[in-house]
Backbone as ProteinMPNN parsed JSONL, in Angstrom:
{"seq_chain_A": "MTEGLLPEVERGAVRRITVVGEPVLHRRCAPVTETHFGTSDLARLIDDMFATNHVAHGAAIAANQVDVDLQLFVWDMEDDWGVRHTGHIANPVLDEEPPATRRLVEEMEGCLSVPGPYKTVPRADHAVVRGQDMHGNPLVVESRGYFARCLQHETDHLYGRLYLDRLAKRERRDALREMEDLQESVLARRAAMAERLGK", "coords_chain_A": {"N_chain_A": [[68.644, 91.641, 67.404], [66.429, 94.359, 68.231], [64.801, 96.197, 65.742], [66.142, 99.367, 64.86], [66.907, 99.986, 67.433], [69.575, 101.038, 69.499], [72.554, 99.254, 70.196], [73.468, 99.653, 72.789], [71.106, 100.366, 74.047], [69.706, 97.958, 73.856], [71.333, 96.312, 75.496], [71.25, 97.636, 77.914], [69.83, 98.357, 81.215], [66.856, 99.769, 82.563], [66.865, 102.565, 84.625], [65.791, 104.356, 87.61], [64.612, 107.65, 87.102], [65.863, 110.59, 88.458], [64.3, 113.312, 90.221], [63.588, 116.841, 90.112], [64.632, 118.569, 92.997], [65.794, 116.451, 94.344], [68.897, 115.927, 96.029], [71.219, 115.069, 94.491], [70.869, 116.227, 92.014], [71.39, 118.816, 92.337], [73.976, 119.648, 92.871], [77.468, 119.946, 92.065], [78.814, 117.413, 90.005], [80.992, 114.55, 90.614], [84.21, 114.139, 89.212], [84.853, 111.867, 86.43], [87.31, 109.37, 86.808], [90.579, 107.827, 86.559], [90.104, 105.473, 87.823], [87.647, 104.75, 86.946], [87.656, 104.724, 84.093], [87.537, 102.576, 81.27], [86.372, 100.477, 82.614], [84.103, 97.717, 83.315], [81.966, 98.505, 84.85], [81.57, 101.212, 84.226], [80.976, 101.017, 81.528], [78.613, 99.555, 81.668], [77.019, 101.4, 83.041], [76.775, 103.392, 81.15], [75.37, 102.013, 79.09], [73.012, 101.558, 80.539], [72.158, 104.167, 80.893], [71.611, 104.926, 78.198], [69.516, 103.179, 77.717], [67.588, 104.022, 79.615], [67.176, 106.657, 78.821], [66.07, 106.193, 76.302], [63.631, 104.885, 76.858], [62.346, 106.902, 78.147], [61.865, 108.669, 76.17], [63.78, 110.582, 75.689], [66.189, 113.1, 74.655], [68.735, 113.198, 75.602], [70.7, 112.232, 78.497], [71.956, 112.698, 81.772], [74.368, 111.52, 84.152], [73.72, 112.019, 86.833], [71.019, 112.129, 86.661], [70.233, 109.531, 86.765], [70.792, 109.031, 89.265], [73.586, 108.837, 89.814], [76.579, 110.024, 90.853], [78.449, 111.41, 88.846], [80.448, 113.003, 86.338], [79.175, 112.736, 83.51], [77.476, 112.216, 80.498], [74.989, 110.992, 78.116], [73.812, 110.903, 74.671], [71.193, 110.619, 72.232], [69.768, 111.514, 69.488], [67.974, 113.505, 67.054], [69.14, 116.128, 64.989], [68.371, 119.545, 63.926], [68.457, 119.237, 61.223], [67.79, 116.676, 60.645], [69.707, 114.729, 61.123], [71.008, 111.984, 62.875], [72.401, 111.862, 66.039], [74.536, 110.109, 68.203], [76.08, 109.316, 71.275], [78.521, 109.543, 73.923], [80.024, 111.333, 76.71], [82.525, 112.096, 79.008], [83.424, 114.124, 81.829], [82.787, 116.754, 80.672], [83.566, 119.931, 79.224], [82.457, 123.036, 78.224], [83.403, 125.076, 75.514], [84.228, 128.5, 75.821], [82.35, 130.897, 74.142], [83.033, 133.852, 72.408], [81.226, 136.822, 73.149], [80.704, 138.487, 70.958], [80.514, 136.836, 68.751], [78.662, 134.953, 69.436], [75.522, 133.484, 69.066], [72.376, 133.733, 70.396], [69.58, 131.648, 70.858], [66.108, 131.468, 71.43], [64.266, 128.919, 72.529], [61.838, 126.23, 73.133], [62.241, 124.144, 75.931], [62.635, 121.105, 77.684], [62.905, 118.661, 80.367], [63.976, 115.535, 81.526], [64.078, 115.18, 84.23], [62.339, 116.965, 85.173], [59.483, 116.219, 84.785], [57.205, 116.709, 82.281], [56.548, 119.774, 81.923], [57.481, 122.252, 79.462], [59.569, 125.024, 78.721], [60.582, 128.298, 77.552], [63.92, 128.785, 76.774], [66.888, 130.639, 76.537], [69.674, 129.815, 74.558], [73.02, 129.246, 73.33], [73.521, 129.023, 69.801], [75.495, 127.455, 68.806], [77.84, 125.117, 69.899], [80.801, 123.867, 71.45], [82.061, 121.055, 72.99], [84.387, 119.603, 75.199], [85.973, 116.672, 76.356], [86.178, 113.364, 77.587], [86.173, 109.925, 76.336], [84.715, 106.726, 77.253], [86.994, 105.266, 77.7], [88.847, 107.016, 78.435], [89.999, 108.479, 76.48], [90.733, 111.494, 74.671], [88.064, 113.711, 73.665], [86.166, 115.575, 71.428], [83.385, 117.423, 70.675], [81.459, 119.041, 68.318], [78.701, 121.237, 67.749], [75.497, 122.303, 66.409], [72.438, 124.273, 66.5], [69.603, 122.41, 67.73], [71.042, 120.258, 68.67], [73.315, 121.501, 69.838], [72.002, 122.945, 71.874], [71.166, 120.761, 73.388], [73.685, 119.676, 74.262], [74.574, 121.716, 75.854], [72.548, 121.86, 77.829], [72.862, 119.303, 79.071], [75.492, 119.533, 80.022], [75.143, 121.521, 81.87], [73.612, 120.108, 83.816], [75.571, 118.554, 85.032], [76.885, 120.321, 86.561], [75.156, 120.8, 88.47], [72.93, 122.256, 87.745], [69.634, 122.989, 86.651], [67.351, 123.45, 83.848], [65.33, 124.934, 84.85], [66.605, 126.667, 86.571], [67.412, 128.725, 84.919], [65.266, 130.185, 84.482], [62.935, 132.917, 85.073], [61.663, 133.734, 88.308], [58.82, 133.467, 88.426], [58.156, 132.039, 86.134], [59.454, 129.722, 86.715], [58.031, 128.818, 88.999], [55.591, 128.375, 87.681], [56.279, 126.265, 85.989], [56.927, 124.216, 87.817], [54.431, 123.847, 88.926], [52.975, 122.952, 86.747], [54.327, 120.552, 86.369], [53.509, 119.073, 88.623], [50.948, 118.517, 87.869], [51.324, 116.969, 85.502], [53.17, 115.002, 85.894], [52.465, 112.341, 86.805], [51.186, 111.111, 84.591], [53.255, 111.226, 82.689], [55.24, 109.579, 83.874], [53.826, 107.166, 83.852], [53.642, 106.651, 81.106], [56.371, 106.213, 80.6], [56.85, 103.891, 82.058], [55.16, 102.077, 80.752], [56.446, 101.992, 78.245], [58.9, 100.878, 78.948], [58.006, 98.348, 79.757], [57.062, 97.364, 77.333], [59.409, 96.988, 76.015], [60.452, 94.99, 77.496], [61.88, 95.659, 79.824]], "CA_chain_A": [[68.446, 93.065, 67.929], [65.167, 95.006, 67.839], [65.075, 97.165, 64.699], [66.192, 100.736, 65.189], [67.372, 100.182, 68.816], [71.025, 101.01, 69.642], [73.057, 98.059, 70.989], [73.475, 100.065, 74.209], [69.739, 100.223, 74.611], [69.448, 96.538, 73.978], [72.066, 95.768, 76.608], [71.075, 98.38, 79.164], [68.714, 98.268, 82.114], [66.252, 101.033, 82.826], [67.014, 103.028, 85.984], [64.816, 105.376, 87.969], [65.171, 108.996, 86.829], [65.754, 111.481, 89.619], [63.374, 114.427, 89.978], [63.948, 118.118, 90.726], [64.524, 118.549, 94.502], [66.731, 115.437, 94.857], [70.179, 116.559, 96.188], [72.237, 114.751, 93.458], [70.647, 117.052, 90.833], [71.618, 120.241, 92.656], [75.365, 119.885, 93.264], [78.38, 119.594, 90.984], [79.068, 115.924, 90.079], [82.361, 114.153, 90.806], [84.782, 113.795, 87.84], [85.208, 110.492, 86.064], [88.743, 109.282, 86.971], [91.27, 106.673, 86.084], [89.524, 104.268, 88.451], [86.427, 104.416, 86.215], [87.816, 104.528, 82.67], [87.791, 101.257, 80.761], [85.841, 99.422, 83.475], [82.831, 97.192, 82.946], [80.953, 99.265, 85.601], [81.324, 102.438, 83.492], [80.303, 100.592, 80.326], [77.185, 99.181, 82.081], [76.26, 102.63, 83.355], [76.452, 104.085, 79.825], [74.303, 101.216, 78.495], [71.765, 101.783, 81.298], [71.718, 105.543, 80.604], [70.989, 104.919, 76.884], [68.207, 102.502, 77.838], [66.656, 104.901, 80.384], [66.88, 107.805, 77.956], [65.201, 105.755, 75.217], [62.305, 104.617, 77.463], [61.734, 108.21, 78.56], [61.775, 109.456, 74.95], [64.677, 111.787, 75.869], [67.314, 113.369, 73.675], [70.008, 112.878, 76.311], [70.537, 112.09, 79.961], [73.219, 112.834, 82.546], [74.512, 110.431, 85.184], [72.976, 112.363, 88.103], [69.571, 111.892, 86.439], [69.959, 108.173, 87.151], [71.222, 108.924, 90.655], [74.972, 108.511, 89.897], [77.346, 111.276, 91.01], [79.611, 111.399, 87.951], [80.391, 113.896, 85.23], [79.007, 111.868, 82.34], [76.16, 112.184, 79.88], [74.884, 110.343, 76.801], [72.805, 111.483, 73.847], [70.678, 109.897, 71.095], [68.804, 112.539, 69.105], [68.107, 114.03, 65.708], [69.272, 117.595, 64.968], [67.398, 120.271, 63.132], [68.596, 118.824, 59.798], [67.375, 115.281, 60.517], [70.901, 113.891, 61.326], [70.973, 111.402, 64.169], [73.698, 111.946, 66.826], [74.567, 109.303, 69.426], [77.412, 109.278, 71.901], [78.635, 109.8, 75.406], [81.136, 112.13, 77.07], [82.825, 112.229, 80.463], [84.133, 115.341, 82.265], [82.682, 117.721, 79.56], [83.752, 121.362, 79.43], [82.047, 123.823, 77.075], [84.243, 126.18, 75.096], [83.588, 129.829, 75.962], [82.226, 131.539, 72.856], [83.004, 135.261, 72.604], [79.864, 137.379, 73.027], [80.567, 139.076, 69.624], [80.158, 135.852, 67.683], [77.699, 134.019, 69.996], [74.109, 133.824, 68.698], [71.441, 133.131, 71.308], [68.278, 131.261, 70.288], [65.143, 131.154, 72.441], [63.388, 127.79, 72.131], [61.263, 125.472, 74.184], [63.146, 123.15, 76.483], [62.119, 120.308, 78.739], [63.931, 117.904, 81.119], [63.459, 114.262, 82.048], [63.989, 115.276, 85.682], [61.238, 117.88, 85.422], [58.558, 115.575, 83.855], [55.976, 117.38, 81.828], [56.575, 121.084, 81.311], [58.423, 122.901, 78.549], [59.655, 126.461, 78.841], [61.471, 128.943, 76.592], [65.243, 129.022, 77.403], [67.9, 131.074, 75.535], [70.926, 129.003, 74.538], [73.843, 129.501, 72.118], [73.21, 128.177, 68.647], [76.698, 126.655, 68.413], [78.579, 124.676, 71.103], [81.883, 122.859, 71.374], [82.298, 120.462, 74.298], [85.577, 118.781, 75.236], [86.004, 115.755, 77.487], [86.835, 112.053, 77.334], [85.275, 108.792, 76.158], [84.671, 105.766, 78.41], [88.333, 104.695, 77.922], [89.749, 108.093, 78.884], [90.539, 109.124, 75.323], [90.149, 112.836, 74.467], [86.861, 113.748, 72.814], [85.69, 116.965, 71.095], [82.072, 117.344, 69.915], [80.985, 120.356, 67.839], [77.245, 121.06, 67.473], [74.68, 123.461, 66.151], [70.993, 124.144, 66.723], [69.052, 121.629, 68.809], [72.132, 119.42, 69.258], [74.068, 122.378, 70.661], [71.177, 123.137, 73.033], [71.231, 119.514, 74.2], [74.961, 119.551, 74.971], [74.644, 122.773, 76.929], [71.579, 121.46, 78.834], [73.419, 118.218, 79.814], [76.627, 120.002, 80.785], [74.536, 122.239, 83.019], [73.249, 119.122, 84.786], [76.77, 118.055, 85.737], [77.279, 121.403, 87.425], [74.076, 120.95, 89.459], [71.924, 123.236, 87.27], [68.521, 122.507, 85.705], [66.867, 124.535, 82.958], [64.525, 125.783, 85.704], [67.444, 127.711, 87.185], [67.626, 129.785, 83.989], [64.05, 130.865, 84.276], [62.502, 133.888, 86.058], [60.996, 133.04, 89.426], [57.463, 133.179, 88.179], [58.146, 130.959, 85.16], [59.887, 128.541, 87.434], [56.879, 128.402, 89.751], [54.578, 127.821, 86.734], [56.792, 124.964, 85.485], [56.754, 123.225, 88.897], [52.98, 123.607, 89.083], [52.658, 122.041, 85.554], [54.97, 119.233, 86.647], [52.637, 118.415, 89.563], [49.773, 118.02, 87.06], [51.61, 116.085, 84.383], [54.154, 113.978, 86.274], [51.933, 110.98, 86.892], [51.025, 110.534, 83.2], [54.607, 111.103, 82.07], [55.851, 108.393, 84.479], [53.066, 105.988, 83.404], [54.123, 106.44, 79.731], [57.737, 105.592, 80.66], [56.742, 102.546, 82.578], [54.556, 101.32, 79.675], [57.449, 101.789, 77.235], [59.831, 99.926, 79.539], [57.356, 97.015, 79.754], [56.979, 96.879, 75.972], [60.748, 96.569, 75.712], [60.876, 93.91, 78.4], [62.893, 96.158, 80.699]], "C_chain_A": [[67.194, 93.674, 67.377], [65.535, 96.161, 66.803], [65.084, 98.599, 65.193], [66.771, 101.044, 66.621], [68.911, 100.131, 68.797], [71.4, 99.794, 70.445], [73.081, 98.418, 72.476], [72.072, 99.97, 74.844], [69.307, 98.825, 74.839], [70.098, 95.912, 75.263], [71.654, 96.379, 77.924], [69.82, 98.036, 79.934], [68.179, 99.624, 82.351], [66.396, 101.386, 84.339], [65.969, 104.104, 86.283], [65.463, 106.735, 87.63], [64.839, 109.912, 88.035], [64.89, 112.685, 89.199], [63.845, 115.66, 90.703], [63.693, 118.113, 92.264], [65.495, 117.445, 95.129], [68.148, 116.023, 94.9], [71.176, 116.267, 95.037], [72.06, 115.585, 92.23], [71.117, 118.476, 91.11], [73.02, 120.532, 93.188], [76.214, 119.437, 92.108], [78.795, 118.115, 91.173], [80.583, 115.763, 90.158], [82.949, 113.821, 89.413], [84.939, 112.232, 87.715], [86.715, 110.384, 86.1], [89.307, 108.017, 86.379], [90.693, 105.321, 86.657], [88.247, 103.837, 87.686], [86.705, 104.04, 84.731], [88.166, 103.087, 82.322], [87.208, 100.117, 81.635], [84.473, 98.889, 82.969], [81.653, 97.985, 83.677], [80.549, 100.519, 84.791], [80.539, 102.084, 82.188], [78.847, 100.278, 80.58], [76.39, 100.443, 82.361], [75.889, 103.37, 82.068], [75.338, 103.327, 79.146], [72.97, 101.564, 79.18], [71.228, 103.22, 81.026], [71.057, 105.647, 79.213], [69.63, 104.274, 76.963], [67.152, 103.37, 78.567], [66.249, 106.103, 79.546], [65.832, 107.395, 76.835], [63.744, 105.537, 75.755], [61.533, 105.891, 77.806], [61.505, 109.131, 77.373], [62.582, 110.743, 75.108], [65.633, 111.929, 74.732], [68.649, 113.036, 74.33], [69.665, 112.81, 77.779], [71.862, 112.11, 80.639], [73.191, 111.832, 83.695], [73.694, 110.772, 86.471], [71.47, 112.235, 87.942], [69.185, 110.413, 86.609], [70.636, 107.879, 88.518], [72.698, 108.465, 90.827], [75.765, 109.832, 89.903], [78.586, 111.244, 90.182], [79.354, 112.389, 86.795], [80.375, 113.153, 83.898], [77.561, 112.112, 81.815], [76.191, 111.433, 78.541], [73.782, 111.024, 75.994], [72.441, 110.541, 72.67], [69.522, 110.754, 70.569], [69.013, 112.913, 67.669], [68.235, 115.538, 65.817], [68.249, 118.267, 64.113], [67.429, 119.859, 61.626], [68.315, 117.29, 59.614], [68.528, 114.276, 60.646], [70.826, 113.344, 62.737], [72.367, 111.429, 64.804], [73.593, 110.994, 68.034], [75.973, 109.342, 69.984], [77.385, 109.485, 73.385], [79.938, 110.618, 75.599], [81.326, 112.253, 78.554], [83.618, 113.532, 80.643], [84.021, 116.48, 81.179], [82.928, 119.16, 80.085], [83.352, 122.077, 78.149], [83.079, 124.943, 76.754], [83.517, 127.507, 75.354], [83.52, 130.513, 74.603], [82.259, 133.077, 73.147], [81.661, 135.907, 72.315], [79.622, 137.997, 71.587], [80.124, 138.116, 68.57], [79.055, 134.879, 68.188], [76.276, 134.475, 69.58], [73.216, 133.03, 69.664], [70.123, 132.818, 70.591], [67.335, 130.914, 71.423], [64.202, 130.086, 71.91], [62.884, 127.088, 73.323], [62.236, 124.373, 74.651], [62.412, 122.406, 77.592], [63.216, 119.565, 79.44], [63.296, 116.645, 81.67], [63.294, 114.258, 83.588], [62.946, 116.336, 86.151], [60.091, 117.398, 84.487], [57.309, 116.42, 83.583], [56.176, 118.7, 81.16], [57.714, 121.388, 80.377], [58.39, 124.419, 78.692], [60.686, 127.008, 77.854], [62.804, 129.267, 77.319], [66.21, 129.489, 76.345], [69.145, 130.225, 75.673], [71.737, 129.456, 73.264], [73.516, 128.513, 70.986], [74.348, 127.272, 68.166], [77.411, 126.332, 69.762], [79.702, 123.664, 70.752], [82.157, 122.354, 72.767], [83.506, 119.517, 74.163], [85.542, 117.957, 76.46], [86.729, 114.454, 77.108], [85.785, 111.007, 77.057], [85.406, 107.839, 77.311], [86.043, 105.134, 78.661], [89.328, 105.759, 78.338], [90.39, 108.852, 77.704], [89.983, 110.555, 75.157], [89.046, 112.855, 73.4], [86.507, 115.218, 72.661], [84.443, 116.84, 70.272], [81.62, 118.783, 69.598], [79.495, 120.211, 67.433], [76.619, 122.401, 67.146], [73.239, 123.213, 66.404], [70.56, 123.308, 67.951], [70.146, 120.738, 69.515], [73.01, 120.284, 70.182], [73.309, 122.695, 71.975], [71.276, 121.931, 73.977], [72.558, 119.381, 74.944], [75.086, 120.568, 76.106], [73.764, 122.398, 78.148], [72.195, 120.337, 79.712], [74.67, 118.688, 80.61], [76.181, 120.737, 82.038], [74.215, 121.232, 84.192], [74.45, 118.677, 85.648], [77.316, 119.116, 86.686], [76.16, 121.672, 88.511], [73.021, 121.973, 89.05], [70.924, 122.559, 86.416], [68.079, 123.719, 84.853], [65.987, 125.458, 83.745], [65.331, 126.945, 86.313], [67.722, 128.837, 86.249], [66.324, 130.526, 83.767], [63.786, 131.976, 85.351], [61.708, 133.197, 87.122], [59.542, 132.643, 89.123], [57.302, 132.0, 87.167], [58.524, 129.627, 85.878], [58.747, 127.916, 88.248], [55.836, 127.714, 88.868], [55.019, 126.453, 86.274], [56.623, 123.894, 86.565], [55.29, 122.869, 89.175], [52.517, 122.694, 87.959], [53.152, 120.66, 85.831], [54.127, 118.42, 87.533], [51.446, 117.815, 88.807], [50.117, 116.925, 86.056], [52.51, 114.904, 84.78], [53.643, 112.56, 86.254], [51.761, 110.302, 85.541], [52.308, 110.298, 82.502], [55.272, 109.79, 82.565], [55.178, 107.088, 84.023], [53.452, 105.642, 81.971], [55.457, 105.722, 79.718], [57.675, 104.173, 81.107], [56.136, 101.632, 81.504], [55.611, 100.947, 78.582], [58.472, 100.752, 77.661], [59.265, 98.496, 79.488], [57.307, 96.453, 78.369], [58.368, 96.394, 75.501], [61.292, 95.393, 76.541], [61.952, 94.345, 79.368], [62.283, 96.52, 82.02]], "O_chain_A": [[66.906, 93.534, 66.189], [66.456, 96.947, 67.021], [64.149, 99.022, 65.872], [67.073, 102.192, 66.95], [69.485, 99.262, 68.141], [70.629, 99.35, 71.296], [72.753, 97.587, 73.323], [71.9, 99.558, 75.991], [68.65, 98.497, 75.827], [69.486, 95.116, 75.976], [71.703, 95.71, 78.956], [68.864, 97.494, 79.38], [68.947, 100.587, 82.351], [66.073, 100.571, 85.203], [65.355, 104.679, 85.384], [66.659, 106.948, 87.832], [63.711, 109.973, 88.525], [64.77, 113.021, 88.021], [64.434, 115.565, 91.78], [62.633, 117.686, 92.722], [65.918, 117.55, 96.28], [68.586, 116.578, 93.893], [71.916, 117.171, 94.652], [72.995, 115.678, 91.434], [71.228, 119.27, 90.176], [73.235, 121.533, 93.871], [75.774, 118.655, 91.265], [79.074, 117.644, 92.275], [81.35, 116.669, 89.831], [82.25, 113.285, 88.552], [85.114, 111.479, 88.673], [87.385, 111.216, 85.487], [88.586, 107.228, 85.768], [90.796, 104.251, 86.058], [87.829, 102.683, 87.781], [86.058, 103.143, 84.189], [88.984, 102.455, 82.99], [87.514, 98.945, 81.417], [83.777, 99.603, 82.247], [80.54, 98.091, 83.162], [79.368, 100.846, 84.679], [79.582, 102.764, 81.818], [77.963, 100.674, 79.821], [75.228, 100.552, 81.97], [74.787, 103.907, 81.948], [74.407, 103.963, 78.652], [71.959, 101.822, 78.527], [70.019, 103.442, 80.944], [70.068, 106.362, 79.052], [68.679, 104.756, 76.348], [65.989, 103.427, 78.168], [65.089, 106.513, 79.569], [64.9, 108.13, 76.507], [62.775, 105.978, 75.136], [60.305, 105.958, 77.766], [61.01, 110.246, 77.536], [62.145, 111.828, 74.725], [65.858, 111.005, 73.95], [69.59, 112.631, 73.647], [68.604, 113.22, 78.251], [72.828, 111.567, 80.103], [72.136, 111.374, 84.134], [73.075, 109.9, 87.082], [70.727, 112.23, 88.923], [68.005, 110.063, 86.604], [70.982, 106.752, 88.87], [73.04, 107.809, 91.811], [75.594, 110.656, 89.005], [79.681, 111.071, 90.717], [78.223, 112.58, 86.348], [81.406, 112.966, 83.253], [76.598, 112.196, 82.578], [77.242, 111.259, 77.924], [72.903, 111.662, 76.575], [73.279, 109.777, 72.19], [68.426, 110.73, 71.129], [70.083, 112.68, 67.107], [67.546, 116.171, 66.617], [67.334, 117.611, 63.615], [66.486, 120.138, 60.885], [68.579, 116.722, 58.554], [68.358, 113.101, 60.318], [70.612, 114.093, 63.691], [73.364, 111.066, 64.18], [72.636, 111.087, 68.803], [76.946, 109.397, 69.232], [76.326, 109.587, 74.004], [80.83, 110.588, 74.751], [80.365, 112.493, 79.284], [84.358, 113.971, 79.763], [85.03, 117.086, 80.818], [82.555, 119.523, 81.201], [83.868, 121.747, 77.082], [83.544, 125.647, 77.65], [82.312, 127.607, 75.124], [84.558, 130.693, 73.966], [81.566, 133.532, 74.057], [81.019, 135.566, 71.321], [78.495, 138.016, 71.094], [79.45, 138.491, 67.611], [78.572, 134.06, 67.406], [75.895, 135.638, 69.716], [73.301, 131.804, 69.732], [69.62, 133.631, 69.815], [67.706, 130.141, 72.306], [63.443, 130.315, 70.969], [63.398, 127.281, 74.424], [62.948, 123.767, 73.849], [61.654, 123.008, 78.353], [64.387, 119.806, 79.144], [62.195, 116.688, 82.219], [62.523, 113.487, 84.159], [62.728, 116.546, 87.344], [59.763, 118.08, 83.516], [56.522, 116.772, 84.461], [56.004, 118.794, 79.944], [58.8, 120.824, 80.505], [57.321, 125.024, 78.774], [61.554, 126.275, 77.38], [62.804, 129.939, 78.351], [66.361, 128.811, 75.328], [69.606, 129.952, 76.781], [71.176, 129.967, 72.295], [73.27, 127.329, 71.218], [74.187, 126.453, 67.262], [77.545, 127.196, 70.629], [79.557, 122.778, 69.91], [82.459, 123.15, 73.656], [83.641, 118.763, 73.199], [85.135, 118.437, 77.518], [87.743, 114.46, 76.411], [84.637, 111.15, 77.477], [86.139, 108.115, 78.261], [86.253, 104.528, 79.712], [90.502, 105.468, 78.569], [91.213, 109.746, 77.903], [88.821, 110.779, 75.496], [89.09, 112.135, 72.402], [86.542, 115.994, 73.616], [84.467, 116.181, 69.232], [81.43, 119.609, 70.491], [79.094, 119.201, 66.854], [77.108, 123.463, 67.53], [72.824, 122.06, 66.516], [71.084, 123.481, 69.052], [70.145, 120.528, 70.728], [73.411, 119.801, 71.24], [73.908, 122.711, 73.051], [71.446, 122.074, 75.188], [72.573, 119.016, 76.12], [75.64, 120.284, 77.168], [74.152, 122.579, 79.302], [72.081, 120.386, 80.937], [74.863, 118.27, 81.751], [76.763, 120.59, 83.112], [74.511, 121.491, 85.358], [74.317, 118.458, 86.852], [78.146, 118.802, 87.54], [76.234, 122.607, 89.308], [72.3, 122.498, 89.898], [71.235, 121.702, 85.589], [68.423, 124.862, 85.152], [65.867, 126.635, 83.403], [64.812, 128.039, 86.534], [68.234, 129.862, 86.698], [66.277, 131.426, 82.929], [64.385, 131.935, 86.426], [61.121, 132.147, 86.859], [59.1, 131.572, 89.539], [56.455, 131.121, 87.325], [57.94, 128.574, 85.624], [58.514, 126.708, 88.215], [55.281, 126.669, 89.206], [54.189, 125.549, 86.178], [56.215, 122.774, 86.257], [54.963, 121.759, 89.594], [51.748, 121.762, 88.193], [52.456, 119.683, 85.553], [53.981, 117.218, 87.313], [51.009, 116.705, 89.112], [49.295, 116.049, 85.788], [52.585, 113.914, 84.053], [54.314, 111.664, 85.741], [52.111, 109.139, 85.344], [52.471, 109.301, 81.798], [55.791, 109.006, 81.769], [55.831, 106.062, 83.833], [53.581, 104.463, 81.641], [55.673, 104.775, 78.962], [58.392, 103.324, 80.576], [56.582, 100.492, 81.37], [55.67, 99.822, 78.085], [58.867, 99.878, 76.888], [59.998, 97.549, 79.2], [57.477, 95.25, 78.175], [58.461, 95.485, 74.677], [62.395, 94.891, 76.326], [62.834, 93.561, 79.718], [62.988, 96.972, 82.922]]}, "name": "protein", "num_of_chains": 1, "seq": "MTEGLLPEVERGAVRRITVVGEPVLHRRCAPVTETHFGTSDLARLIDDMFATNHVAHGAAIAANQVDVDLQLFVWDMEDDWGVRHTGHIANPVLDEEPPATRRLVEEMEGCLSVPGPYKTVPRADHAVVRGQDMHGNPLVVESRGYFARCLQHETDHLYGRLYLDRLAKRERRDALREMEDLQESVLARRAAMAERLGK"}
């Protein structure tokens, strides 16, 4: 195994990442059901998502970002305190935090499906997401800081929302214009990384 690579990345194949404007990114994804849980197809999809995320230098990636209409995402990232988090979740639902205790933090956010630009997006500093693992077992993930932002961003994806949808119209236009300028170089970097890994 290559040093530092997750086994999922080793096993996985790199898939094409969908880009803003493609229909699969702009509608609610289908739930993962009993027909998916515990199957080799679902395990392979998760491996491929980890590999695709790694090559793109992402923190996390949702299934619709690899053109699969399922409520599923994976993550492999370091939080604000240098702790590495890796995992996957199907059918995630975010707990509603009461406004009185919710603390919003405005930080820069990017997206693998909006290659290039980063914009300031307010997100809750704490998030709890509930769902299932690849075998259908219940899963609860609690997070703070950047990890919480990541879980909220990915859950948004599965409801057909991008971080662009949380921006004012002018900021959204600016982001799309930046993407036009940066997309080619970002995609070239991803392709070079995939080639280095032999994927």
